[in-house]
Amino acid sequence: MATSSGVVCEICEAQHITKSANVWCPECEEGMCSECEKHHSFAKATRKHEIISIENYLKLQSSILKIATYCNEHNLKYQNYCPQDDKICCSVCISEYHKNCCGLKSLQEIVKTFKASALLENIDQSLKDMMYNIDSIMNEREQNLNAIEKQRKQFHAEIKQTRQKVNTHLDSLEEQILMKLNAAETEIKSKLNTLMSQLINKRKSVETLHTNISALKEYASDLQIFLGSKLLETEVDTENKYLQSLFQDDSLHQNELKFSISEKISDILTTVTAFGSVSSETSKACTVYKTDKEKQAQILSVEPHPRRSIDSISFSLQSQFQTVPQAIIRGFTVSPSGLIVFVDNTRRLCILNTNGSYDLIKNNLSCYNDVTFISDSTVAVSSNNAIEIINIDSKVTERVIRIQGNCCGIRFYNGKLICNVSTKGIQEVQLSNGQITDLVKQSDIENWSFLAIHDDKIYQTTSDHFVRCYTMKGEKLWEHILHQNVDAARGITVDINGIIYVAIYNKNYIALISPDGRRCRPLQIKDTESPWGLHINAITNSLTVTSYFTGQVLLYDIC
């Protein structure tokens, strides 16, 4: 017999009685009628289970509803989480597949911690950002359509005014030029309308995901939230990549109609064979893709700051503060929202506050070498023979990737980690599957070799006096050699003009290298000693410098 909700009480069904379920228990994975719910709430084994109404249960995404809390292979309840393999497991799974894994966590504790993390909020905000960007793009495309129509009308009027000054010989030429003009407008409108249709569909998809994430947050169980978030994060990443691709190709270039009247219009009866010409052209989009995580800028904003050369740059000290005494900052990273996370020589990973104090995230057994943001709540930390993926909100190591060598400088780029590995070279680590690829084989990589990524290029300091530039495929573009046996190059960063900044820690200056790697200009640092780490904020046009021996952090305006 069919029930009104489509979900039956499974306890009654086991007794050959068909009743509609009024509530759903995610932990038991079964529906219950009102009578069975009472027994369920009194029983010692189930009295602490959180139940939801059938109406709310049916609002959850189908993929969330299919999530099982029991191991299909061993028919046992999942009890642990392996961050190294990113898998949940039962007691038998541990003994069979994870006995050599490190850092196994209690699933119950992970779920409790995860619910309090910012991942769901980040996904929710990403969906809102995408909807905002889609709406902004659609509004701008609508304005482009209106502008194109006005241009067409303007040119049409100009054609008609010129046409009235000549005789009937222009009739056929006028017809030809109008056909070309209308055809050009139709072609542009067709492209724009196609993009608009795609954006409307994308917005619906994003809106659906947003509805699903809202239902997930409100009605799903802790475990469903944990596992469902990963499913939704993949779908969100797919939609986000589509939006980013619009900014990378010519889809958002401005469309314009071009028209010119023949200079020989007065000789039309004898020499002119065409009324004029019609064409369309695009110009580079004046907007850049932004999200809420980049709080210093608007979601769609004009790229700031004029182009500079290494000869015109100077520094002006804005502020400085002292970090924890006896702490040597080995590496640091800055999120788009301005949050600074550092690793030091005492094996700590910390959030740095603007007054010089810090909040401890993790204290490692082995030394951390460098750190990079993956998202506003997640960082990747390099160490000896490993990379740790750490959630800075929950302070939980979500994953460990083993590396064959000492991993020093590390940077995140487009879903992968680019890192310097001693005696190996530059390696690429895919976060999706942990696959490691050699981009550049080098034997001279040392412990203090750092990286920067800018405009699809990799910049590297190594062996104290080498600064190298590679494509993302590992092809060398240039190499600059600093003063051999004199300079000791450490931190590296790149500004929006492609100028490279290298910290020369034993000489107290910053080396400015031209984008082609041919020229170098030393710029002395007078406010501290032994500059080590560097970071440029492209929005505020400022440079953060950390000192190796003094533990100072300095913020300079780039003038």
XYZ file of N, CA and C in Angstrom, residues 267-393:
381
model
N 32.235 61.309 -55.451
C 32.464 60.690 -56.767
C 31.678 59.393 -56.919
N 30.577 59.291 -56.203
C 29.853 58.030 -56.130
C 29.401 57.491 -57.484
N 29.053 58.391 -58.419
C 28.521 57.935 -59.704
C 29.586 57.273 -60.577
N 30.847 57.573 -60.288
C 31.892 57.050 -61.166
C 32.867 56.101 -60.463
N 33.182 56.393 -59.232
C 34.255 55.618 -58.596
C 33.834 54.786 -57.392
N 32.778 55.197 -56.706
C 32.408 54.497 -55.471
C 31.620 53.241 -55.789
N 32.086 52.128 -55.269
C 31.394 50.850 -55.470
C 30.799 50.295 -54.185
N 31.053 50.957 -53.081
C 30.493 50.515 -51.798
C 30.153 51.736 -50.965
N 29.074 51.640 -50.204
C 28.631 52.768 -49.383
C 29.593 53.042 -48.225
N 30.163 52.016 -47.700
C 31.078 52.128 -46.560
C 31.444 50.728 -46.103
N 31.779 50.603 -44.871
C 32.122 49.286 -44.336
C 31.555 49.138 -42.938
N 31.221 47.899 -42.607
C 30.708 47.587 -41.274
C 31.560 46.460 -40.704
N 31.947 46.616 -39.454
C 32.705 45.557 -38.779
C 32.381 45.600 -37.300
N 32.774 44.594 -36.608
C 32.625 44.570 -35.153
C 33.962 44.208 -34.544
N 34.201 44.701 -33.343
C 35.444 44.379 -32.659
C 35.178 44.257 -31.171
N 36.073 43.578 -30.497
C 35.964 43.422 -29.043
C 37.163 44.059 -28.377
N 36.978 44.468 -27.145
C 38.070 45.007 -26.342
C 38.134 44.223 -25.042
N 39.283 44.231 -24.408
C 39.471 43.459 -23.188
C 38.507 43.932 -22.109
N 37.932 42.967 -21.400
C 36.990 43.316 -20.327
C 37.688 44.175 -19.283
N 36.982 45.207 -18.802
C 37.566 46.107 -17.808
C 37.286 45.635 -16.392
N 36.705 44.460 -16.245
C 36.391 43.929 -14.917
C 37.192 42.676 -14.650
N 37.422 42.394 -13.385
C 38.101 41.168 -12.971
C 37.202 40.409 -12.019
N 37.352 39.090 -12.010
C 36.494 38.236 -11.192
C 36.934 38.282 -9.740
N 36.026 38.627 -8.860
C 36.323 38.704 -7.435
C 35.269 37.944 -6.648
N 35.646 37.521 -5.422
C 34.688 36.891 -4.530
C 34.708 37.611 -3.203
N 33.799 37.219 -2.327
C 33.701 37.848 -1.018
C 34.957 37.640 -0.197
N 35.730 36.605 -0.526
C 36.950 36.346 0.220
C 37.988 37.448 -0.007
N 37.881 38.146 -1.122
C 38.806 39.233 -1.397
C 38.157 40.518 -0.935
N 38.156 40.717 0.358
C 37.368 41.782 0.962
C 37.941 43.168 0.708
N 39.167 43.264 0.226
C 39.708 44.589 -0.008
C 39.149 45.208 -1.285
N 38.566 44.394 -2.171
C 38.096 44.902 -3.455
C 36.618 44.655 -3.611
N 35.990 45.339 -4.559
C 34.608 45.068 -4.882
C 34.550 43.796 -5.699
N 33.344 43.221 -5.842
C 33.223 41.955 -6.573
C 33.618 42.153 -8.035
N 33.252 43.245 -8.632
C 33.714 43.571 -9.976
C 34.390 44.932 -9.884
N 35.710 44.979 -10.082
C 36.415 46.237 -9.885
C 37.459 46.431 -10.962
N 37.846 47.677 -11.163
C 38.866 48.000 -12.151
C 40.231 47.707 -11.561
N 41.128 47.123 -12.335
C 42.462 46.804 -11.840
C 43.206 48.101 -11.529
N 43.803 48.201 -10.296
C 44.413 49.446 -9.876
C 45.885 49.551 -10.264
N 46.420 50.765 -10.029
C 47.847 51.060 -10.053
C 48.447 51.081 -11.471
N 49.188 52.137 -11.773
C 49.848 52.245 -13.083
C 51.053 51.321 -13.166
N 51.548 51.108 -14.379
C 52.718 50.267 -14.575
C 53.961 50.994 -14.060
N 54.921 50.209 -13.515
C 56.149 50.752 -12.970
C 57.341 50.006 -13.553
N 58.523 50.582 -13.367
C 59.770 49.912 -13.706
C 60.589 49.790 -12.437
N 61.650 48.965 -12.468
C 62.467 48.776 -11.271
C 63.192 50.060 -10.869
N 63.350 51.005 -11.810
C 64.076 52.242 -11.520
C 63.230 53.247 -10.744
N 61.899 53.125 -10.817
C 61.032 54.138 -10.201
C 60.472 53.715 -8.851
N 60.784 52.512 -8.399
C 60.176 51.984 -7.170
C 60.968 52.423 -5.944
N 60.224 52.810 -4.909
C 60.820 53.082 -3.601
C 59.869 52.564 -2.524
N 60.373 52.434 -1.291
C 59.576 51.927 -0.175
C 59.371 53.023 0.862
N 58.191 53.024 1.467
C 57.901 53.931 2.567
C 57.309 53.108 3.707
N 58.000 53.105 4.868
C 57.560 52.290 5.989
C 56.210 52.782 6.506
N 55.236 51.863 6.542
C 53.897 52.196 7.022
C 53.711 51.803 8.483
N 54.133 50.591 8.844
C 54.009 50.123 10.219
C 54.939 48.932 10.433
N 55.194 48.626 11.697
C 56.007 47.460 12.038
C 55.652 47.000 13.452
N 55.885 45.729 13.734
C 55.685 45.222 15.085
C 56.591 44.021 15.311
N 56.763 43.681 16.556
C 57.648 42.593 16.962
C 56.815 41.347 17.257
N 57.207 40.222 16.678
C 56.522 38.962 16.973
C 57.061 38.385 18.274
N 56.685 37.152 18.542
C 57.093 36.498 19.790
C 58.617 36.429 19.876
N 59.221 36.806 21.008
C 60.685 36.753 21.158
C 61.239 35.355 20.881
N 62.409 35.323 20.325
C 63.118 34.076 19.977
C 62.394 33.252 18.899
N 61.364 33.829 18.264
C 60.678 33.104 17.191
C 61.232 33.555 15.853
N 61.717 32.621 15.071
C 62.213 32.909 13.728
C 61.158 32.450 12.729
N 60.562 33.396 12.003
C 59.529 33.063 11.024
C 60.209 32.471 9.794
N 59.945 31.187 9.534
C 60.578 30.501 8.406
C 59.794 30.702 7.120
N 58.486 30.799 7.231
C 57.644 31.020 6.063
C 56.309 31.587 6.485
N 55.684 32.381 5.619
C 54.366 32.918 5.948
C 53.553 33.080 4.675
N 52.240 33.194 4.855
C 51.325 33.359 3.735
C 50.211 34.305 4.159
N 49.637 34.995 3.190
C 48.584 35.971 3.458
C 47.365 35.617 2.618
N 46.193 35.520 3.276
C 44.963 35.208 2.552
C 44.476 36.459 1.834
N 43.536 36.309 0.852
C 42.968 37.485 0.177
C 42.321 38.467 1.143
N 41.835 37.980 2.289
C 41.208 38.862 3.264
C 42.216 39.499 4.216
N 43.524 39.205 4.043
C 44.559 39.839 4.851
C 45.015 39.045 6.053
N 44.519 37.827 6.238
C 44.919 37.005 7.385
C 46.326 36.449 7.149
N 47.210 36.617 8.151
C 48.594 36.146 8.038
C 48.759 34.871 8.872
N 49.268 33.833 8.247
C 49.595 32.574 8.931
C 51.084 32.315 8.728
N 51.798 31.927 9.805
C 53.237 31.717 9.688
C 53.650 30.405 10.339
N 54.833 29.934 9.929
C 55.492 28.803 10.589
C 56.844 29.309 11.087
N 57.275 28.786 12.251
C 58.534 29.278 12.812
C 59.453 28.130 13.188
N 60.617 28.501 13.726
C 61.642 27.507 14.028
C 61.321 26.663 15.252
N 60.246 27.001 15.979
C 59.846 26.190 17.132
C 58.756 25.182 16.756
N 58.603 24.945 15.432
C 57.697 23.917 14.902
C 56.222 24.277 15.071
N 55.938 25.572 15.123
C 54.557 26.010 15.308
C 53.965 26.533 14.004
N 52.639 26.339 13.877
C 51.840 26.973 12.831
C 50.875 27.910 13.543
N 50.935 29.208 13.221
C 50.190 30.199 13.996
C 49.526 31.227 13.092
N 48.453 31.838 13.621
C 47.842 33.015 13.006
C 48.464 34.239 13.659
N 48.971 35.164 12.830
C 49.646 36.346 13.348
C 48.663 37.501 13.481
N 48.581 38.076 14.667
C 47.723 39.230 14.906
C 48.480 40.526 14.636
N 47.732 41.618 14.391
C 48.358 42.873 13.997
C 49.170 43.514 15.116
N 48.990 43.068 16.352
C 49.767 43.623 17.457
C 51.011 42.790 17.769
N 51.265 41.773 16.943
C 52.448 40.941 17.146
C 52.181 39.671 17.924
N 51.012 39.542 18.554
C 50.667 38.297 19.241
C 50.252 37.244 18.220
N 50.027 36.030 18.684
C 49.671 34.964 17.751
C 48.678 34.007 18.399
N 47.939 33.295 17.531
C 47.037 32.230 17.960
C 47.588 30.919 17.421
N 47.901 29.989 18.313
C 48.499 28.720 17.906
C 47.470 27.849 17.197
N 47.831 27.360 16.021
C 46.982 26.414 15.284
C 47.463 24.988 15.534
N 48.770 24.772 15.410
C 49.288 23.406 15.529
C 50.762 23.461 15.922
N 51.179 22.464 16.661
C 52.579 22.323 17.054
C 53.064 20.981 16.527
N 53.924 21.000 15.520
C 54.312 19.785 14.818
C 55.484 19.094 15.511
N 55.614 17.799 15.264
C 56.733 17.040 15.814
C 58.014 17.287 15.027
N 57.866 17.584 13.730
C 59.019 17.917 12.900
C 58.873 19.363 12.424
N 59.938 19.891 11.868
C 59.959 21.309 11.508
C 59.064 21.594 10.301
N 58.308 22.692 10.406
C 57.597 23.229 9.247
C 58.544 24.162 8.496
N 58.444 24.169 7.157
C 59.335 24.990 6.339
C 58.636 26.189 5.704
N 57.436 25.976 5.162
C 56.726 27.063 4.488
C 55.237 26.755 4.518
N 54.407 27.744 4.176
C 52.956 27.583 4.254
C 52.312 28.399 3.146
N 51.162 27.924 2.637
C 50.414 28.650 1.609
C 48.930 28.434 1.828
N 48.123 29.450 1.551
C 46.676 29.333 1.661
C 46.121 28.556 0.474
N 45.200 27.624 0.761
C 44.402 26.956 -0.271
C 43.038 27.621 -0.357
N 42.451 27.914 0.798
C 41.219 28.694 0.901
C 41.338 29.539 2.166
N 40.309 30.338 2.455
C 40.378 31.191 3.638
C 40.465 30.382 4.936
N 40.079 29.117 4.890
C 40.093 28.300 6.104
C 41.066 27.127 6.033
N 41.785 26.981 4.938
C 42.657 25.823 4.761
C 44.027 26.259 4.256
N 45.086 25.675 4.834
C 46.448 25.950 4.387
C 47.158 24.633 4.102
N 48.203 24.730 3.274
C 49.104 23.598 3.038
C 50.455 23.974 3.630
N 51.022 23.063 4.436
C 52.277 23.328 5.147
C 53.316 22.310 4.691
N 54.487 22.793 4.290
C 55.562 21.892 3.853
C 56.460 21.546 5.028
N 56.973 20.329 5.012
C 57.894 19.877 6.059
C 58.787 18.798 5.463
N 59.531 18.131 6.307
C 60.423 17.077 5.836
C 59.608 15.873 5.375
N 59.667 15.585 4.080
C 59.045 14.403 3.475
C 57.516 14.423 3.495
N 56.891 15.570 3.710
C 55.426 15.573 3.759
C 54.870 16.977 3.542
N 53.604 16.996 3.120
C 52.802 18.217 3.050
C 51.535 17.948 3.851
N 51.211 18.838 4.789
C 49.995 18.696 5.586
C 48.947 19.699 5.108
N 47.708 19.227 4.935
C 46.586 20.106 4.639
C 45.846 20.314 5.960
N 45.813 21.549 6.455
C 45.311 21.837 7.802
C 44.183 22.856 7.735
N 43.078 22.560 8.441
C 41.974 23.509 8.585
C 42.301 24.415 9.761
N 42.489 25.718 9.504
C 42.917 26.620 10.574
C 41.768 26.987 11.503
N 40.521 26.719 11.088
C 39.388 26.960 11.984
C 39.252 25.834 13.010
